[in-house]
């Protein structure tokens, strides 16, 4: 007999018997049917046992017993081979067991009239007579929405929160000769001339040649003259560098 029921199930049957597990279409919870032994499997085992027993007697007494034992044992192997290929008798038992399993498990499920899903009691909204996918329980939905809003608020606050108070600065040293970024070495990466970097007398920060004020602490350094070629400090008013002779 055909039954309208969920197709979301697993067949756990073996040669020894039949069992099925049916699953909720919403949450996936499963319900297993009671295991039902196979009568064809039991008959197979009894026949095999009978064949082995008569075979042992045949070996002990010889003659007719041996022939009978061989015949019965051969017959038992034939039955076993037929059952291994799932005989019509076994399949008929399986179909009947499946019908009984459906009847046993079906009371644990309800079919939603809106989406036609078969759902368990946890996913059935009794007040709305619909599954919880179609009609979520009010208290659960409110709690879920409130927590989702809370997470959004936390994420939004985290985006604007200042969690680091340091400074991100990158000072590019410009070559006093070509005006391009010179790099971090003693010579310009573009024109190759010496950079002649010197330090602030107050804070020790590196200064650009011909700088009038320290870029770190603001200390005036314009009274000192530094050679644009070699960076040597010269006395104010000097026209040529005392180290390399370059014009100041």
C-alpha positions as a printed Julia matrix, in Angstrom:
248×3 Matrix{Float64}:
  0.0     0.0    0.0
  1.32    3.47  -0.88
  1.69    6.1    1.84
  2.17    9.84   1.47
  5.13   10.64   3.66
  8.5    12.37   3.59
 11.08   11.21   1.08
 13.8    12.56   3.39
 14.88    9.2    4.83
 17.71    6.65   4.92
 17.43    2.89   4.44
 19.5     1.21   7.16
 18.42   -2.31   6.18
 20.86   -5.23   5.97
 20.52   -8.91   5.04
 19.68   -9.6    8.68
 16.77   -7.17   8.93
 15.17   -3.84   8.16
 15.35   -0.38   9.72
 14.73    3.11   8.4
 15.44    6.65   9.62
 13.19    9.58   8.71
 14.33   13.2    8.96
 12.61   16.53   9.63
 12.65   18.78   6.55
 13.39   21.84   8.71
 15.94   20.94  11.37
 17.13   17.55  10.13
 16.36   15.67  13.34
 15.91   11.96  12.65
 13.66    9.21  14.0
 14.63    5.55  13.56
 12.07    2.81  13.18
 12.25   -0.37  15.23
 14.58   -3.0   13.77
 12.67   -5.86  12.15
 14.53   -9.17  11.58
 14.39  -10.75   8.12
 12.65  -14.15   7.98
 14.46  -15.06   4.73
 17.8   -14.34   6.41
 16.84  -16.57   9.36
 15.79  -19.35   6.94
 19.11  -19.01   5.15
 21.05  -19.38   8.39
 19.0   -22.44   9.45
 19.55  -24.09   6.06
 23.27  -23.41   6.17
 23.45  -24.83   9.69
 21.54  -27.95   8.64
 23.86  -28.48   5.69
 26.97  -28.15   7.84
 25.54  -30.54  10.46
 24.7   -33.29   7.97
 28.05  -32.75   6.28
 29.82  -33.42   9.58
 27.79  -36.62  10.06
 28.67  -37.67   6.53
 32.35  -37.24   7.25
 31.99  -39.35  10.39
 29.9   -42.18   8.96
 30.51  -41.9    5.22
 28.22  -43.39   2.57
 24.72  -42.08   2.22
 25.12  -39.49   4.97
 28.01  -37.96   3.08
 25.96  -37.68  -0.12
 22.97  -36.23   1.71
 25.22  -33.75   3.5
 26.79  -32.62   0.25
 23.39  -32.17  -1.39
 21.93  -30.19   1.52
 25.04  -28.08   1.85
 24.99  -27.33  -1.9
 21.32  -26.38  -1.6
 22.07  -24.03   1.29
 24.77  -22.27  -0.73
 22.3   -21.84  -3.59
 19.78  -20.24  -1.24
 22.51  -18.03   0.23
 23.6   -16.86  -3.22
 20.02  -16.02  -4.11
 19.57  -13.98  -0.92
 22.85  -12.17  -1.47
 21.39  -10.88  -4.73
 18.34   -9.7   -2.78
 15.72  -12.29  -3.69
 12.1   -11.34  -4.42
 11.16  -12.68  -0.98
 13.68  -10.34   0.7
 12.49   -7.36  -1.31
  8.87   -8.12  -0.44
  9.85   -8.19   3.22
 11.67   -4.88   2.81
  8.65   -3.21   1.25
  6.41   -4.43   4.04
  8.94   -3.34   6.66
  9.13    0.11   5.06
  5.34    0.49   5.24
  5.4    -0.51   8.91
  8.3     1.88   9.62
  6.36    4.77   8.04
  3.31    3.98  10.14
  5.48    3.84  13.27
  7.37    7.1   12.72
  4.73    9.22  10.97
  3.02   10.34  14.23
  6.24   12.22  15.1
  5.84   14.43  12.0
  3.32   16.98  10.74
  2.94   18.17   7.17
  2.93   21.95   6.74
  0.01   23.0    4.5
  1.94   26.05   3.25
  5.23   24.53   2.09
  4.37   20.79   2.2
  7.36   20.0    4.42
  7.18   17.17   6.95
  8.45   18.6   10.22
  9.0    17.33  13.75
  7.3    18.75  16.83
 10.19   21.14  17.49
  9.6    22.79  14.1
  5.81   22.95  14.29
  4.04   26.15  15.37
  0.87   24.9   17.05
 -0.67   28.38  17.32
 -0.37   29.12  13.61
 -0.68   25.47  12.43
  2.33   26.01  10.18
  5.96   25.01  10.34
  8.38   27.44  11.99
  9.94   28.25   8.6
  6.61   29.63   7.39
  5.46   31.02  10.76
  8.26   31.46  13.31
  7.25   31.48  16.96
  6.84   35.1   18.03
  9.01   34.95  21.15
 11.83   33.16  19.36
 11.71   35.52  16.37
 11.71   38.61  18.6
 14.7    37.3   20.56
 16.57   36.47  17.36
 15.86   39.91  15.84
 16.89   41.69  19.03
 20.21   39.84  19.14
 20.85   40.51  15.46
 20.24   44.23  16.07
 22.59   44.12  19.05
 25.35   42.59  16.93
 24.85   45.25  14.25
 25.1    48.0   16.88
 28.27   46.5   18.32
 29.84   46.2   14.87
 28.91   49.8   14.06
 30.33   51.08  17.35
 33.52   49.08  16.79
 34.01   50.73  13.39
 34.08   54.21  14.95
 35.91   53.29  18.16
 39.44   54.67  18.53
 41.53   51.86  19.96
 44.99   53.22  19.05
 46.28   56.69  19.86
 49.6    56.65  18.09
 50.59   58.55  14.97
 51.06   57.09  11.53
 53.65   59.19   9.8
 55.94   58.63   6.87
 58.45   61.35   6.14
 60.02   61.28   2.7
 63.51   62.77   2.54
 63.71   65.1   -0.44
 67.02   65.62  -2.18
 68.06   69.32  -1.99
 69.53   69.06  -5.48
 66.89   67.3   -7.61
 63.89   67.71  -5.28
 62.85   64.05  -5.57
 62.54   61.47  -2.76
 66.1    60.55  -1.94
 65.62   57.32   0.0
 67.19   56.4    3.33
 70.86   56.2    2.3
 73.63   58.76   2.4
 73.25   59.49  -1.31
 70.22   60.44  -3.41
 68.59   57.51  -5.19
 67.88   59.71  -8.22
 70.86   61.99  -8.76
 73.49   60.24  -6.62
 74.61   63.36  -4.76
 75.34   63.16  -1.01
 72.45   64.07   1.16
 74.47   65.49   4.05
 71.73   64.84   6.63
 72.37   66.52   9.98
 70.64   66.43  13.33
 68.73   68.93  15.41
 70.94   70.21  18.25
 68.02   69.94  20.68
 66.1    66.68  19.93
 68.54   64.94  17.6
 65.98   64.5   14.78
 67.34   64.32  11.23
 67.15   67.64   9.39
 66.95   68.45   5.73
 69.91   70.46   4.37
 69.24   74.2    4.53
 66.32   73.63   6.95
 65.58   76.67   9.11
 63.52   74.86  11.74
 63.5    71.33  13.11
 60.52   69.41  11.76
 60.22   67.41  15.02
 60.53   69.99  17.83
 60.45   73.34  15.98
 63.87   74.51  17.18
 65.3    77.21  14.88
 68.35   75.92  13.04
 68.51   78.57  10.32
 71.51   80.29  11.96
 73.73   77.4   11.0
 74.84   76.67   7.49
 75.16   73.11   6.25
 76.86   72.15   3.05
 74.36   70.81   0.47
 77.1    68.53  -0.88
 78.64   66.87   2.16
 76.39   68.14   4.99
 79.23   69.7    6.97
 78.22   72.49   9.36
 79.77   75.85   8.5
 79.81   79.19  10.28
 77.08   81.66   9.37
 78.1    83.9    6.47
 80.5    81.36   4.97
 80.2    81.3    1.2
 82.02   78.04   0.53
 82.09   74.79   2.46
 85.25   74.34   4.5
 85.1    70.58   3.96
 84.48   70.1    0.22
 84.59   73.67  -1.16
 81.02   73.6   -2.45
 79.22   76.93  -2.72
 76.87   77.56   0.16
